[in-house]
Short mmCIF file of C-alpha atoms in Angstrom, two decimals:
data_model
loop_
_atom_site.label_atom_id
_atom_site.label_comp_id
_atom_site.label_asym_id
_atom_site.label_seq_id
_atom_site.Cartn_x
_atom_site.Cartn_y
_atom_site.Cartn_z
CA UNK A 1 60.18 15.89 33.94
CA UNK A 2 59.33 13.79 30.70
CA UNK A 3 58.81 15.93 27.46
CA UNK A 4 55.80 16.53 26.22
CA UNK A 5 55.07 17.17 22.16
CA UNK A 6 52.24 18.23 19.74
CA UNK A 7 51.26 20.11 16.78
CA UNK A 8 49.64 23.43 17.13
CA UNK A 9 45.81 22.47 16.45
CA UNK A 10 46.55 19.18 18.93
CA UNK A 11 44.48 21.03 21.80
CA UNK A 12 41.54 22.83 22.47
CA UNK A 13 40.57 25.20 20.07
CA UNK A 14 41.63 27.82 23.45
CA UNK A 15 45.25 26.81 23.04
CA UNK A 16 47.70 26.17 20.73
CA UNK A 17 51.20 25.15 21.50
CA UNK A 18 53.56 25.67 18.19
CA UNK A 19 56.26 23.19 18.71
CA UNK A 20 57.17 19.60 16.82
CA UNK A 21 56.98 16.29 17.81
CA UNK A 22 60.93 16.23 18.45
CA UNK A 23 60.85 19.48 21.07
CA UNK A 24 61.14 19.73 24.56
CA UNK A 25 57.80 20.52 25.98
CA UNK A 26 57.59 19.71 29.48
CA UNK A 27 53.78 19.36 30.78
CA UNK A 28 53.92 21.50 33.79
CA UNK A 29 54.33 24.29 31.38
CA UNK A 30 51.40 23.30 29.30
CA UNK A 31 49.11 22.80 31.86
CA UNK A 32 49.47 26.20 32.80
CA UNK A 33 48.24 27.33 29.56
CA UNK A 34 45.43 25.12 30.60
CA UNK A 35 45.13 27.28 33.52
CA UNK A 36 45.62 30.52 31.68
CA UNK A 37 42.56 29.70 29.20
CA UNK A 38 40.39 28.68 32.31
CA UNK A 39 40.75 32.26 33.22
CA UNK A 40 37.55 34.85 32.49
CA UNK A 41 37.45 36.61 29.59
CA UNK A 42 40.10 34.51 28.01
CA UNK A 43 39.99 34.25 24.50
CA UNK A 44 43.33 32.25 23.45
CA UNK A 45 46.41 30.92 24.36
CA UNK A 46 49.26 30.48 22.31
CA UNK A 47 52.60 28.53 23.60
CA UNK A 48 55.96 29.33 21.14
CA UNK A 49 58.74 26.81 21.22
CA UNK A 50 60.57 28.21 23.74
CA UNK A 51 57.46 27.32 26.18
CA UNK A 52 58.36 26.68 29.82
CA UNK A 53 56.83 26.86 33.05
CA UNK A 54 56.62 30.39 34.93
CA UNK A 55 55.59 31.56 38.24
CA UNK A 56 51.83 30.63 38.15
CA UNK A 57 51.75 31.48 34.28
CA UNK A 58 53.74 30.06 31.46
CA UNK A 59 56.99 31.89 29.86
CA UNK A 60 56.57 31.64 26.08
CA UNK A 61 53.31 32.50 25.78
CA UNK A 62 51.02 34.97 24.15
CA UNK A 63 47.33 35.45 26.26
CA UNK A 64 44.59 37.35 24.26
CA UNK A 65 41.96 38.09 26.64
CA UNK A 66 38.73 40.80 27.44
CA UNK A 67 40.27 41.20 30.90
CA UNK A 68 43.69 42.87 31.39
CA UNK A 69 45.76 40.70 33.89
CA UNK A 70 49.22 42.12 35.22
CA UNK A 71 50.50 38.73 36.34
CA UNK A 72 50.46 37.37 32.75
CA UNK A 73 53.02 40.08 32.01
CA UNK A 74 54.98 39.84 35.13
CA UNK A 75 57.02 42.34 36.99
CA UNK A 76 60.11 43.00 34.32
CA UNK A 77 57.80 44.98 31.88
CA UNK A 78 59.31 45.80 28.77
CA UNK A 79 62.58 43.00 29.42
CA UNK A 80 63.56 42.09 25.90
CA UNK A 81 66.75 42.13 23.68
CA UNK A 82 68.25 44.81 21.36
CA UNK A 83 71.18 44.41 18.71
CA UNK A 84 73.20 47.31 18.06
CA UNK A 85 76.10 47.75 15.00
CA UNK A 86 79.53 47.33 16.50
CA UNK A 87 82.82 48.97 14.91
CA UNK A 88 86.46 47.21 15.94
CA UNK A 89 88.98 47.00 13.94
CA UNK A 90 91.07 44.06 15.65
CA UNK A 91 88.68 42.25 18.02
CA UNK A 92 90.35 40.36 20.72
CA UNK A 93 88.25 38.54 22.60
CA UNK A 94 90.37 38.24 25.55
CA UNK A 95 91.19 41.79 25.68
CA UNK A 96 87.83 43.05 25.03
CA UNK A 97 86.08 40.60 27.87
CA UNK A 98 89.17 42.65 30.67
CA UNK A 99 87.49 46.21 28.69
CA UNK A 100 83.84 45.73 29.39
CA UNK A 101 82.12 48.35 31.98
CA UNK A 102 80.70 47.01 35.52
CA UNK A 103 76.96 46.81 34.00
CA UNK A 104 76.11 46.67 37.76
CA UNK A 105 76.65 49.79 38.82
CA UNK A 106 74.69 52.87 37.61
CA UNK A 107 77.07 55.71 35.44
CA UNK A 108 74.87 58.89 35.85
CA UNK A 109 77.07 60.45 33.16
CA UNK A 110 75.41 58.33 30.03
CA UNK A 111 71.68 59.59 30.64
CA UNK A 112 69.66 62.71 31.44
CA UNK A 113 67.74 62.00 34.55
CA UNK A 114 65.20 64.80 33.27
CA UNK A 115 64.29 62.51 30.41
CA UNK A 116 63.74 58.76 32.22
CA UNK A 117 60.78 57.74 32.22
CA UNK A 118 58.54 57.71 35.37
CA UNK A 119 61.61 59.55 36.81
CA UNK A 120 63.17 55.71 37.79
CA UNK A 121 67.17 56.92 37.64
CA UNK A 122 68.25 53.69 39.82
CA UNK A 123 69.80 50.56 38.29
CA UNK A 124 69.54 52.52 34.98
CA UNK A 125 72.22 51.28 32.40
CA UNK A 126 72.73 48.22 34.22
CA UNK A 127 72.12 44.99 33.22
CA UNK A 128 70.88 42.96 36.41
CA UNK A 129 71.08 39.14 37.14
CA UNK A 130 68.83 35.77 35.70
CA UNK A 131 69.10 35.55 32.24
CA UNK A 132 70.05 39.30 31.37
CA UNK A 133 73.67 39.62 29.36
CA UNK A 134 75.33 41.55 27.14
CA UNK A 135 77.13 39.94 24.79
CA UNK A 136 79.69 41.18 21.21
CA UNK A 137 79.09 38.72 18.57
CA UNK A 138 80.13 38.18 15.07
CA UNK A 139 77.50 37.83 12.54
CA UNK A 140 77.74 34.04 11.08
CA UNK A 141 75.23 32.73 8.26
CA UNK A 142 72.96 34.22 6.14
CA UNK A 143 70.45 32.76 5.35
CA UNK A 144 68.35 35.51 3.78
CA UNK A 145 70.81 38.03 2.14
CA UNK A 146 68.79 40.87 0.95
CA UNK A 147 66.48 41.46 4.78
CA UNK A 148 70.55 41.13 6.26
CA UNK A 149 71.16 43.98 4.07
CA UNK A 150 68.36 46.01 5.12
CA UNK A 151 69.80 45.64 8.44
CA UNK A 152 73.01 46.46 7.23
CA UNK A 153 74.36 43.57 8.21
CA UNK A 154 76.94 40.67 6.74
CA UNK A 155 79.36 37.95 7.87
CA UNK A 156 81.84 38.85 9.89
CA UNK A 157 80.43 41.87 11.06
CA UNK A 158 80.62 42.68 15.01
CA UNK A 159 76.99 43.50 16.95
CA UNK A 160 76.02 43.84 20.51
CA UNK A 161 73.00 42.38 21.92
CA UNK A 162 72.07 43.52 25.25
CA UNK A 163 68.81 41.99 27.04
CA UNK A 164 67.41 43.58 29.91
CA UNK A 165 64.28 44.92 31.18
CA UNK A 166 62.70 47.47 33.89
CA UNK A 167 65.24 46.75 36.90
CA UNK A 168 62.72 47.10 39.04
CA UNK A 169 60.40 49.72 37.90
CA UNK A 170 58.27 46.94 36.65
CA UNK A 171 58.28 44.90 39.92
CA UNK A 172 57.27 48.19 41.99
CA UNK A 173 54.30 47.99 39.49
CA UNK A 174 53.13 44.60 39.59
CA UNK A 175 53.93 44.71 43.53
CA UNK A 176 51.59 47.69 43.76
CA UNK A 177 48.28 45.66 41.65
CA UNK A 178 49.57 42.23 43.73
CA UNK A 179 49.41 43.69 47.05
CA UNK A 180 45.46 44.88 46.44
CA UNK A 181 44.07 42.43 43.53
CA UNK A 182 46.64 39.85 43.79
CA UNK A 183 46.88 37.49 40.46
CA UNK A 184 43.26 38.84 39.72
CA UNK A 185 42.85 41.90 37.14
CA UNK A 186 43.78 45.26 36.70
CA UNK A 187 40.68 47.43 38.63
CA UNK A 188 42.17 50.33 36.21
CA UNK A 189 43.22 49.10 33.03
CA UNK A 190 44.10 52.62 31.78
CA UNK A 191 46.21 53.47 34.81
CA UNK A 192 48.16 50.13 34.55
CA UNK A 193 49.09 50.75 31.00
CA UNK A 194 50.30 54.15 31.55
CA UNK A 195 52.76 52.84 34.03
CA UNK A 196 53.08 49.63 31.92
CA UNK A 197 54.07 51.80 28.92
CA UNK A 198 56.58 54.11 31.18
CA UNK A 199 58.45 50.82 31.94
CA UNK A 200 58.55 49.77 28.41
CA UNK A 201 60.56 52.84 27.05
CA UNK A 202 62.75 52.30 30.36
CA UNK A 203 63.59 49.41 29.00
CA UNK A 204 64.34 50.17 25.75
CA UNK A 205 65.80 53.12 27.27
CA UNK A 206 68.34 51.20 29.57
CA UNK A 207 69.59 48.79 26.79
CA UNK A 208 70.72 52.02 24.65
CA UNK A 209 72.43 53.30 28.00
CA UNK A 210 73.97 50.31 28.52
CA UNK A 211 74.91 50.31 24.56
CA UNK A 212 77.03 53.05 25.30
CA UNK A 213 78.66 52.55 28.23
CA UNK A 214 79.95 49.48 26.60
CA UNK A 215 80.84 50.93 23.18
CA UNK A 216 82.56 53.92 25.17
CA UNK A 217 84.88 51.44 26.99
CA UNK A 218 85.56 49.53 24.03
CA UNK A 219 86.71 52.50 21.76
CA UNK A 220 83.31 52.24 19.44
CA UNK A 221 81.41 54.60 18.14
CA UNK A 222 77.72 55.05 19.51
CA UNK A 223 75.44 53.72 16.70
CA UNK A 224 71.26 53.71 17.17
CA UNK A 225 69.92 50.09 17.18
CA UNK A 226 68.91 47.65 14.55
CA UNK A 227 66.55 45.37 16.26
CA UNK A 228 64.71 46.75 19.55
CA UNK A 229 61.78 44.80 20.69
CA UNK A 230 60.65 43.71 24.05
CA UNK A 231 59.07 40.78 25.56
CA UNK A 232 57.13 41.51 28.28
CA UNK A 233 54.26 43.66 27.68
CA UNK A 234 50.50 43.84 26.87
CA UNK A 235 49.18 45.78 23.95
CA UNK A 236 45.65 46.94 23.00
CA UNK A 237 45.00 44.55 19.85
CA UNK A 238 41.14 44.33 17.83
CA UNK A 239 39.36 45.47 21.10
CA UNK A 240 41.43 42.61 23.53
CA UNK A 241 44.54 42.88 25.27
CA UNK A 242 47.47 41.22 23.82
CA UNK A 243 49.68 39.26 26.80
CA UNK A 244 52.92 38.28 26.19
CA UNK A 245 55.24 36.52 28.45
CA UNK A 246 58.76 35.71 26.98
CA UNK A 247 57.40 36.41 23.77
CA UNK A 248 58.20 39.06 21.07
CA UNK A 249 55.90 40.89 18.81
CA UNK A 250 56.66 38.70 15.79
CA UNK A 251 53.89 40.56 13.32
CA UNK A 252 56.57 41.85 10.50
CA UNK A 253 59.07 42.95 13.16
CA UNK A 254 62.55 41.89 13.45
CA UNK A 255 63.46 40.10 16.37
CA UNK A 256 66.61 38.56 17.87
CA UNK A 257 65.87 35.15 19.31
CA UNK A 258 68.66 34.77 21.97
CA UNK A 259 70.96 31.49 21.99
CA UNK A 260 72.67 30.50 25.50
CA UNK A 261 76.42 31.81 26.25
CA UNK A 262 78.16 28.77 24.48
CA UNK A 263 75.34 28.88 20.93
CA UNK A 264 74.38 30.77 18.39
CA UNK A 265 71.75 33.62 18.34
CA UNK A 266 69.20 34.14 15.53
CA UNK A 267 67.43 37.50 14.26
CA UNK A 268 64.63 36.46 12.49
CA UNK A 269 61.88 38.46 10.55
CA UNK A 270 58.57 37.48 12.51
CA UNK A 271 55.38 36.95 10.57
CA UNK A 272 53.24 35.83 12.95
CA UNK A 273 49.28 35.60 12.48
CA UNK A 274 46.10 35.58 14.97
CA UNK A 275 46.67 31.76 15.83
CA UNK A 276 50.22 32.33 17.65
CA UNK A 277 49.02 35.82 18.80
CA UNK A 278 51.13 37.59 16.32
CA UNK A 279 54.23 35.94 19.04
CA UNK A 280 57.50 34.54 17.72
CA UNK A 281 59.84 32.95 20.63
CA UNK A 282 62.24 34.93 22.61
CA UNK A 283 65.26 32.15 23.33
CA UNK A 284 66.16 28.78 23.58
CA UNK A 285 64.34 28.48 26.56
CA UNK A 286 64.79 26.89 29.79
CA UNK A 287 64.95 22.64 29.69
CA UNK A 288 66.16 22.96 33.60
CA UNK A 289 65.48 24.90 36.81
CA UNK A 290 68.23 26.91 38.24
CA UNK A 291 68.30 24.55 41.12
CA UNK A 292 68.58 21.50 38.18
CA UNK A 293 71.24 23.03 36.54
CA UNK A 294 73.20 24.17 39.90
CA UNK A 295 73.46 20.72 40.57
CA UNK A 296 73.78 18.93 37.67
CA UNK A 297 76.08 21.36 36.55
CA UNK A 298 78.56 20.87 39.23
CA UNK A 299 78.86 17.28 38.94
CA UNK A 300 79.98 17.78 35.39
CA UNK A 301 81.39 21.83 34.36
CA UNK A 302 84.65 23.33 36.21
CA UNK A 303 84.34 26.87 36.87
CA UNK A 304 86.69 27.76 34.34
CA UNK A 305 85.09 24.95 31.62
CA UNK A 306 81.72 27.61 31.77
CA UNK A 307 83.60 30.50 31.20
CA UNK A 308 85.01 29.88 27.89
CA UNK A 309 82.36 27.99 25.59
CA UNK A 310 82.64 25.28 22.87
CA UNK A 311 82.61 28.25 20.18
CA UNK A 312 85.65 29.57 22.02
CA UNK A 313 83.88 32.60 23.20
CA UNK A 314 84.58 34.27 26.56
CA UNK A 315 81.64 34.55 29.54
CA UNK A 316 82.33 37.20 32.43
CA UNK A 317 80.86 36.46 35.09
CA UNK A 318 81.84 36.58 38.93
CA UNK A 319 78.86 35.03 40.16
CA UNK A 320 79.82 31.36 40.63
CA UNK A 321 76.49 30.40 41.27
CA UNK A 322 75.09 32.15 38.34
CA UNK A 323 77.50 30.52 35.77
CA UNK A 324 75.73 27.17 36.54
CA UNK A 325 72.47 28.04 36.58
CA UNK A 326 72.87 29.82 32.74
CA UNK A 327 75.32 26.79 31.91
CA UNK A 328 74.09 26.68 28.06
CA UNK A 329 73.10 22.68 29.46
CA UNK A 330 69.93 24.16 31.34
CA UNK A 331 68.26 25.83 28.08
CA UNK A 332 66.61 23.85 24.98
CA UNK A 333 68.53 23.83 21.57
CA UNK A 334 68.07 27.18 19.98
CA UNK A 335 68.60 25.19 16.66
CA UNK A 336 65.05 23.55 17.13
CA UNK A 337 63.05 26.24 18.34
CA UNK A 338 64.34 28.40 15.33
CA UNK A 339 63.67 25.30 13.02
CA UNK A 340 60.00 25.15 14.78
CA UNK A 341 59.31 29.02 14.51
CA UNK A 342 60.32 28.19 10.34
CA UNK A 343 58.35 25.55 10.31
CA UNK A 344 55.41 26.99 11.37
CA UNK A 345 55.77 29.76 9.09
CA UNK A 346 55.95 32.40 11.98
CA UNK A 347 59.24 33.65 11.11
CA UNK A 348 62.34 33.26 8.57
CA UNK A 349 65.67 33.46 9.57
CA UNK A 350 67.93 36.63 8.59
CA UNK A 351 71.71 35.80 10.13
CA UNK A 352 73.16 34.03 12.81
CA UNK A 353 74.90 35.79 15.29
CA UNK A 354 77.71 33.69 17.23
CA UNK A 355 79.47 35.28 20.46
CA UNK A 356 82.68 36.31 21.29
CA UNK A 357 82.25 37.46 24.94
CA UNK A 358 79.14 37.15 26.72
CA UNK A 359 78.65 39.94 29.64
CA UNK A 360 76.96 38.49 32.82
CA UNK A 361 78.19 40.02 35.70
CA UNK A 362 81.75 41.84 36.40
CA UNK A 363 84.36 39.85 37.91
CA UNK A 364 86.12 42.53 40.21
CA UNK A 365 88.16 39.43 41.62
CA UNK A 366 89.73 38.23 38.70
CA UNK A 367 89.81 42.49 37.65
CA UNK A 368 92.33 42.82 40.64
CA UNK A 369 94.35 40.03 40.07
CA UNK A 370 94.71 41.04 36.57
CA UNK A 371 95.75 44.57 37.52
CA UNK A 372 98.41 43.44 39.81
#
């Protein structure tokens, strides 16, 4: 798929795609904002840098509209990416990767089920599968020295960024408007955004659980986090509703915009206007398909070269297949869709973040042959 480029007043005055000459911009991705803007009662469409192409609507991508339209949001409602302060002393990467928790199975002992919302205790505290991870990283650069120290953050310090989303509270309901209206709109607004909103703060609510499961088996304390924002969701905004699919609220909030396992992660202060739908970007963003980078990526990677990066950091993962298809290969380079966001003027950098050991999926294999 060749590339495709332009400046953010390029297209119709319906959509506006906020990415350089130099970025990866495949077409497939923004013809469906083509197809998003053909939609009734859209107003705008606004493609970040991290644009790529989605199940029937593009990921990337902040919709203002008159109609409300749960397929623009999709069914992880509320997936997004919090960064918590993290305390070690002596951190060992390769001791610390053998310490992490099995983020797959659910430890009923780090919630109260009475206070979940929409009463959805399954798969809470776990991380789940696609591009989800946890991941203990050392702050890097920074670039803006007085907003790092607001987050009480500086180089060298350890954080924890965990992204995940509704585990399936958010697919039971999409499946539930699907199954009656299909891709067309929500028949009761109000209803879906009560049960949009539960999923939302079960989000946020399972990457603080999953926070402390990981700080307990690491020996740190339980701190509250720094940067909490999700990006999957629809808001009520000037009278229309606000879609946004793999994009973060970037209108003076703090967001981390994740890197791939073997890269560098950036929180950035958004200050995003009208024209981008107040959206920064939420990653690098896919260049491949997971069936592209399955293949590609076992012509060329070893098992063993994916998990341990360039930057020397440490993946866990058991899932063979997995570790190909998030091979840091099949994403864009984070460098240029933070240098797009900047140049745009829809966010600043604060820090880099750079990992240490990136959480995908527990390895109980190499766990038992360790143990023996």
């Amino acid at each position: 798929m060749l590339p495709f480029s332009c400046g953010a007043s390029a297209l119709s005055s319906r959509v506006s795609i906020f990415a350089s000459p130099s970025s990866w911009i495949e077409s497939a991705a923004v013809d469906q904002c083509h197809q998003v803007a053909a939609l009734p009662g859209m107003r705008h469409v606004a493609g970040l840098p991290d644009l790529h192409p989605g199940k029937g609507a593009p990921i990337g991508a902040a919709m203002t509209s008159s109609v409300l339209y749960p397929f623009l949001v999709g069914s992880d409602i509320g997936c997004g990416v919090a960064v918590f302060p993290f305390r070690l002393k002596r951190p060992v990467p390769e001791k610390l990767a053998a310490r992490f928790p099995d983020l797959d199975v659910v430890d009923h002992s780090f919630f109260d089920a009475a206070g979940v919302p929409g009463g959805h205790t399954e798969s809470l505290g776990t991380v789940g599968r696609g591009n989800h991870f946890a991941e203990l990283a050392r702050v890097g650069t920074v670039f803006d020295s007085d907003h790092a120290e607001r987050l009480g953050l500086a180089a060298g310090d350890l954080v924890l960024i965990v992204h995940s989303g509704s585990r399936g509270l958010g697919e039971r309901i999409l499946r539930a408007h699907t199954e009656v209206h299909g891709a067309g709109p929500a028949e009761d607004p109000a209803a879906y955004l009560a049960a949009h909103d539960d999923a939302v703060r079960w989000g946020s609510l399972n990457r603080r659980v999953m926070a402390a499961r990981i700080a307990d088996a690491l020996g740190a304390d339980h701190e509250p986090p720094i940067v909490d924002e999700c990006h999957n969701s629809v808001e009520v905004r000037d009278g229309f509703y606000l879609h946004r699919k793999g994009a973060a609220n970037g209108d003076g909030r703090d967001v981390l915009v994740a890197g791939t396992r073997g890269t560098p992660s950036f929180p950035v202060a958004g200050h995003a206007g009208a024209e981008a739908g107040y959206s920064v970007a939420h990653g690098a963003g896919r260049k491949m398909s997971r069936a592209d980078a399955l293949r590609r990526g076992k012509a060329k990677h070893t098992v063993e070269e994916l998990r341990r990066t360039p930057l020397g950091s440490l993946v866990v993962c058991g899932d063979r297949q997995l570790l190909f298809e998030e091979a840091p290969t099949a994403y864009k380079r984070i460098e240029q869709v933070i240098g797009d966001l900047v140049s745009f003027e829809l966010a600043t950098r604060v820090v880099s973040t750079v990992p240490l050991v990136t959480y995908k999926t527990a390895d109980v294999a190499r766990e038992r042959k360790g143990r023996r």
